[in-house]
Amino acid sequence: MKESINGTNRVEMTFQNFPENERIGRTLAAAFAAVLNPTMEELSDFKTAVSEAVTNAIIHAYPESRGDIVMVMERVENTVTVHIRDFGVGIEDVEKSMEPLYTTLKNGERSGMGFTFMEAFTDHVEVESEPGKGTSVSLTKKMGGEKWNIPVN
Ligand SMILES: Nc1ncnc2c1ncn2[C@@H]1O[C@H](COP(=O)(O)OP(=O)(O)OP(=O)(O)O)[C@@H](O)[C@H]1O
Ligand SMILES: [Mg+2]
């Protein structure tokens, strides 16, 4: 088989809602996208968006317990989609939760800007959530312009 990055790739991982795992999610997503030769700005924006989604799953999904977070990364040609899924409390009103400055954690530590950053720094954000069942956030971003389309050998 001719080696090339044309076509699709998929990597999946499951981790628990420990704060230290935010870094693992963010770093792995960056490594997954690196084959596209993204610009520094594209990569930094992508990492910020992934970080916000993973952080949300870590801090909001399981308020009183440990729980699993599944991260699926898919690349179709030069477009990467990261799905971050939890099986936690879910979101009552998704539309409202995505408004700038909206937060349910009122202890002053959160600014309610996570979803706003995800939307600003990717091409597409999709949120599906069911109270008591969990939340799935999908982030899609095209990266690397036309540079990606070069056979590896
Ligand atoms: N995975 C999730 N499970 C349950 N609730 C969530 C999840 N992700 C987001 N939310 C809800 O959506 C709200 C808005 O999320 P957003 O990331 O925009 O703000 P925040 O996390 O409260 O603050 P910030 O991201 O600025 O620190 C959260 O306050 C929370 O109520
Ligand atoms: Mg947040």
GROMACS .gro file of C-alpha atoms and ligand atoms in nm:
model
  185
    1MET     CA    1   0.000   0.000   0.000
    2LYS     CA    2   0.131   0.340  -0.091
    3GLU     CA    3   0.201   0.537   0.225
    4SER     CA    4   0.022   0.868   0.226
    5ILE     CA    5  -0.198   1.077   0.448
    6ASN     CA    6  -0.474   1.088   0.189
    7GLY     CA    7  -0.786   0.917   0.310
    8THR     CA    8  -0.885   0.882   0.672
    9ASN     CA    9  -0.735   0.812   1.012
   10ARG     CA   10  -0.895   0.743   1.349
   11VAL     CA   11  -0.763   0.728   1.706
   12GLU     CA   12  -0.969   0.671   2.016
   13MET     CA   13  -0.890   0.692   2.386
   14THR     CA   14  -1.075   0.671   2.714
   15PHE     CA   15  -0.962   0.854   3.026
   16GLN     CA   16  -1.106   0.938   3.366
   17ASN     CA   17  -1.212   1.283   3.479
   18PHE     CA   18  -0.888   1.372   3.656
   19PRO     CA   19  -0.777   1.732   3.590
   20GLU     CA   20  -0.432   1.608   3.487
   21ASN     CA   21  -0.589   1.437   3.185
   22GLU     CA   22  -0.679   1.769   3.019
   23ARG     CA   23  -0.316   1.796   2.912
   24ILE     CA   24  -0.317   1.445   2.769
   25GLY     CA   25  -0.629   1.516   2.561
   26ARG     CA   26  -0.497   1.847   2.433
   27THR     CA   27  -0.151   1.713   2.351
   28LEU     CA   28  -0.279   1.400   2.179
   29ALA     CA   29  -0.517   1.606   1.963
   30ALA     CA   30  -0.226   1.828   1.860
   31ALA     CA   31  -0.014   1.523   1.775
   32PHE     CA   32  -0.302   1.379   1.573
   33ALA     CA   33  -0.335   1.699   1.366
   34ALA     CA   34   0.040   1.750   1.319
   35VAL     CA   35   0.053   1.541   0.999
   36LEU     CA   36  -0.138   1.821   0.824
   37ASN     CA   37   0.142   2.072   0.887
   38PRO     CA   38  -0.092   2.324   1.049
   39THR     CA   39   0.027   2.679   1.104
   40MET     CA   40   0.118   2.773   1.463
   41GLU     CA   41  -0.207   2.968   1.482
   42GLU     CA   42  -0.422   2.681   1.354
   43LEU     CA   43  -0.261   2.439   1.596
   44SER     CA   44  -0.287   2.673   1.891
   45ASP     CA   45  -0.655   2.748   1.815
   46PHE     CA   46  -0.730   2.378   1.776
   47LYS     CA   47  -0.560   2.294   2.107
   48THR     CA   48  -0.751   2.570   2.285
   49ALA     CA   49  -1.085   2.439   2.155
   50VAL     CA   50  -1.005   2.079   2.250
   51SER     CA   51  -0.884   2.193   2.590
   52GLU     CA   52  -1.213   2.373   2.658
   53ALA     CA   53  -1.421   2.069   2.564
   54VAL     CA   54  -1.208   1.826   2.765
   55THR     CA   55  -1.204   2.062   3.064
   56ASN     CA   56  -1.583   2.085   3.051
   57ALA     CA   57  -1.616   1.707   3.056
   58ILE     CA   58  -1.370   1.688   3.347
   59ILE     CA   59  -1.526   1.959   3.565
   60HIS     CA   60  -1.898   1.954   3.477
   61ALA     CA   61  -1.996   1.601   3.374
   62TYR     CA   62  -1.941   1.414   3.701
   63PRO     CA   63  -1.971   1.668   3.984
   64GLU     CA   64  -1.940   1.414   4.267
   65SER     CA   65  -1.773   1.111   4.116
   66ARG     CA   66  -1.520   0.954   3.885
   67GLY     CA   67  -1.633   0.891   3.530
   68ASP     CA   68  -1.508   0.806   3.185
   69ILE     CA   69  -1.448   1.047   2.901
   70VAL     CA   70  -1.408   0.911   2.550
   71MET     CA   71  -1.215   1.108   2.293
   72VAL     CA   72  -1.238   1.001   1.930
   73MET     CA   73  -1.023   1.175   1.672
   74GLU     CA   74  -1.093   1.140   1.303
   75ARG     CA   75  -0.915   1.291   1.007
   76VAL     CA   76  -1.068   1.287   0.663
   77GLU     CA   77  -0.807   1.433   0.429
   78ASN     CA   78  -0.724   1.776   0.575
   79THR     CA   79  -1.019   1.803   0.814
   80VAL     CA   80  -0.995   1.683   1.172
   81THR     CA   81  -1.294   1.614   1.396
   82VAL     CA   82  -1.256   1.547   1.767
   83HIS     CA   83  -1.552   1.399   1.953
   84ILE     CA   84  -1.543   1.435   2.333
   85ARG     CA   85  -1.810   1.227   2.500
   86ASP     CA   86  -1.903   1.180   2.863
   87PHE     CA   87  -2.175   0.981   3.036
   88GLY     CA   88  -2.244   1.233   3.311
   89VAL     CA   89  -2.514   1.478   3.418
   90GLY     CA   90  -2.582   1.622   3.071
   91ILE     CA   91  -2.695   1.974   2.983
   92GLU     CA   92  -3.055   2.087   3.033
   93ASP     CA   93  -3.052   2.368   2.776
   94VAL     CA   94  -2.769   2.335   2.524
   95GLU     CA   95  -2.848   2.657   2.338
   96LYS     CA   96  -2.835   2.860   2.658
   97SER     CA   97  -2.518   2.690   2.780
   98MET     CA   98  -2.344   2.800   2.460
   99GLU     CA   99  -2.418   3.169   2.513
  100PRO     CA  100  -2.113   3.380   2.604
  101LEU     CA  101  -2.067   3.425   2.981
  102TYR     CA  102  -2.321   3.156   3.068
  103THR     CA  103  -2.194   2.928   3.343
  104THR     CA  104  -2.358   2.709   3.606
  105LEU     CA  105  -2.049   2.719   3.829
  106LYS     CA  106  -2.091   3.041   4.020
  107ASN     CA  107  -1.787   3.015   4.244
  108GLY     CA  108  -1.607   3.278   4.036
  109GLU     CA  109  -1.355   3.038   3.886
  110ARG     CA  110  -1.535   2.994   3.552
  111SER     CA  111  -1.610   3.266   3.303
  112GLY     CA  112  -1.866   3.085   3.087
  113MET     CA  113  -1.659   3.131   2.772
  114GLY     CA  114  -1.569   2.770   2.690
  115PHE     CA  115  -1.824   2.711   2.415
  116THR     CA  116  -1.762   3.060   2.276
  117PHE     CA  117  -1.390   2.980   2.236
  118MET     CA  118  -1.469   2.641   2.079
  119GLU     CA  119  -1.685   2.815   1.819
  120ALA     CA  120  -1.432   3.092   1.757
  121PHE     CA  121  -1.136   2.857   1.713
  122THR     CA  122  -1.284   2.578   1.497
  123ASP     CA  123  -1.494   2.560   1.181
  124HIS     CA  124  -1.783   2.374   1.340
  125VAL     CA  125  -1.906   2.279   1.687
  126GLU     CA  126  -2.180   2.027   1.748
  127VAL     CA  127  -2.324   1.953   2.092
  128GLU     CA  128  -2.559   1.671   2.179
  129SER     CA  129  -2.668   1.626   2.536
  130GLU     CA  130  -2.930   1.448   2.738
  131PRO     CA  131  -2.980   1.518   3.108
  132GLY     CA  132  -2.873   1.216   3.312
  133LYS     CA  133  -2.720   1.045   3.009
  134GLY     CA  134  -2.426   1.261   2.910
  135THR     CA  135  -2.285   1.501   2.657
  136SER     CA  136  -2.104   1.477   2.328
  137VAL     CA  137  -1.914   1.770   2.179
  138SER     CA  138  -1.769   1.748   1.828
  139LEU     CA  139  -1.513   1.998   1.704
  140THR     CA  140  -1.423   2.014   1.336
  141LYS     CA  141  -1.133   2.205   1.186
  142LYS     CA  142  -0.967   2.211   0.847
  143MET     CA  143  -0.593   2.267   0.877
  144GLY     CA  144  -0.275   2.302   0.679
  145GLY     CA  145  -0.411   2.456   0.359
  146GLU     CA  146  -0.301   2.253   0.057
  147LYS     CA  147   0.034   2.149   0.204
  148TRP     CA  148  -0.112   1.829   0.348
  149ASN     CA  149  -0.175   1.663   0.014
  150ILE     CA  150   0.176   1.529  -0.037
  151PRO     CA  151   0.243   1.155  -0.050
  152VAL     CA  152   0.485   1.052   0.226
  153ASN     CA  153   0.681   0.837  -0.020
  154LIG     N1  154  -1.968   1.803   2.952
  154LIG     C1  155  -2.057   1.876   3.020
  154LIG     N2  156  -2.143   1.818   3.108
  154LIG     C2  157  -2.233   1.891   3.177
  154LIG     N3  158  -2.247   2.025   3.165
  154LIG     C3  159  -2.166   2.088   3.078
  154LIG     C4  160  -2.067   2.019   3.002
  154LIG     N4  161  -2.002   2.110   2.924
  154LIG     C5  162  -2.058   2.228   2.951
  154LIG     N5  163  -2.155   2.219   3.044
  154LIG     C6  164  -2.243   2.327   3.094
  154LIG     O1  165  -2.236   2.437   3.004
  154LIG     C7  166  -2.197   2.555   3.074
  154LIG     C8  167  -2.118   2.646   2.982
  154LIG     O2  168  -1.993   2.586   2.947
  154LIG     P1  169  -1.869   2.683   2.911
  154LIG     O3  170  -1.751   2.597   2.884
  154LIG     O4  171  -1.913   2.776   2.804
  154LIG     O5  172  -1.849   2.767   3.045
  154LIG     P2  173  -1.786   2.720   3.184
  154LIG     O6  174  -1.723   2.585   3.170
  154LIG     O7  175  -1.891   2.732   3.287
  154LIG     O8  176  -1.674   2.829   3.209
  154LIG     P3  177  -1.529   2.839   3.136
  154LIG     O9  178  -1.528   2.737   3.024
  154LIG    O10  179  -1.520   2.979   3.084
  154LIG    O11  180  -1.431   2.809   3.242
  154LIG     C9  181  -2.123   2.506   3.198
  154LIG    O12  182  -2.125   2.599   3.302
  154LIG    C10  183  -2.200   2.378   3.231
  154LIG    O13  184  -2.318   2.408   3.302
  155MG      MG  185  -1.590   2.545   3.018
   0.00000   0.00000   0.00000
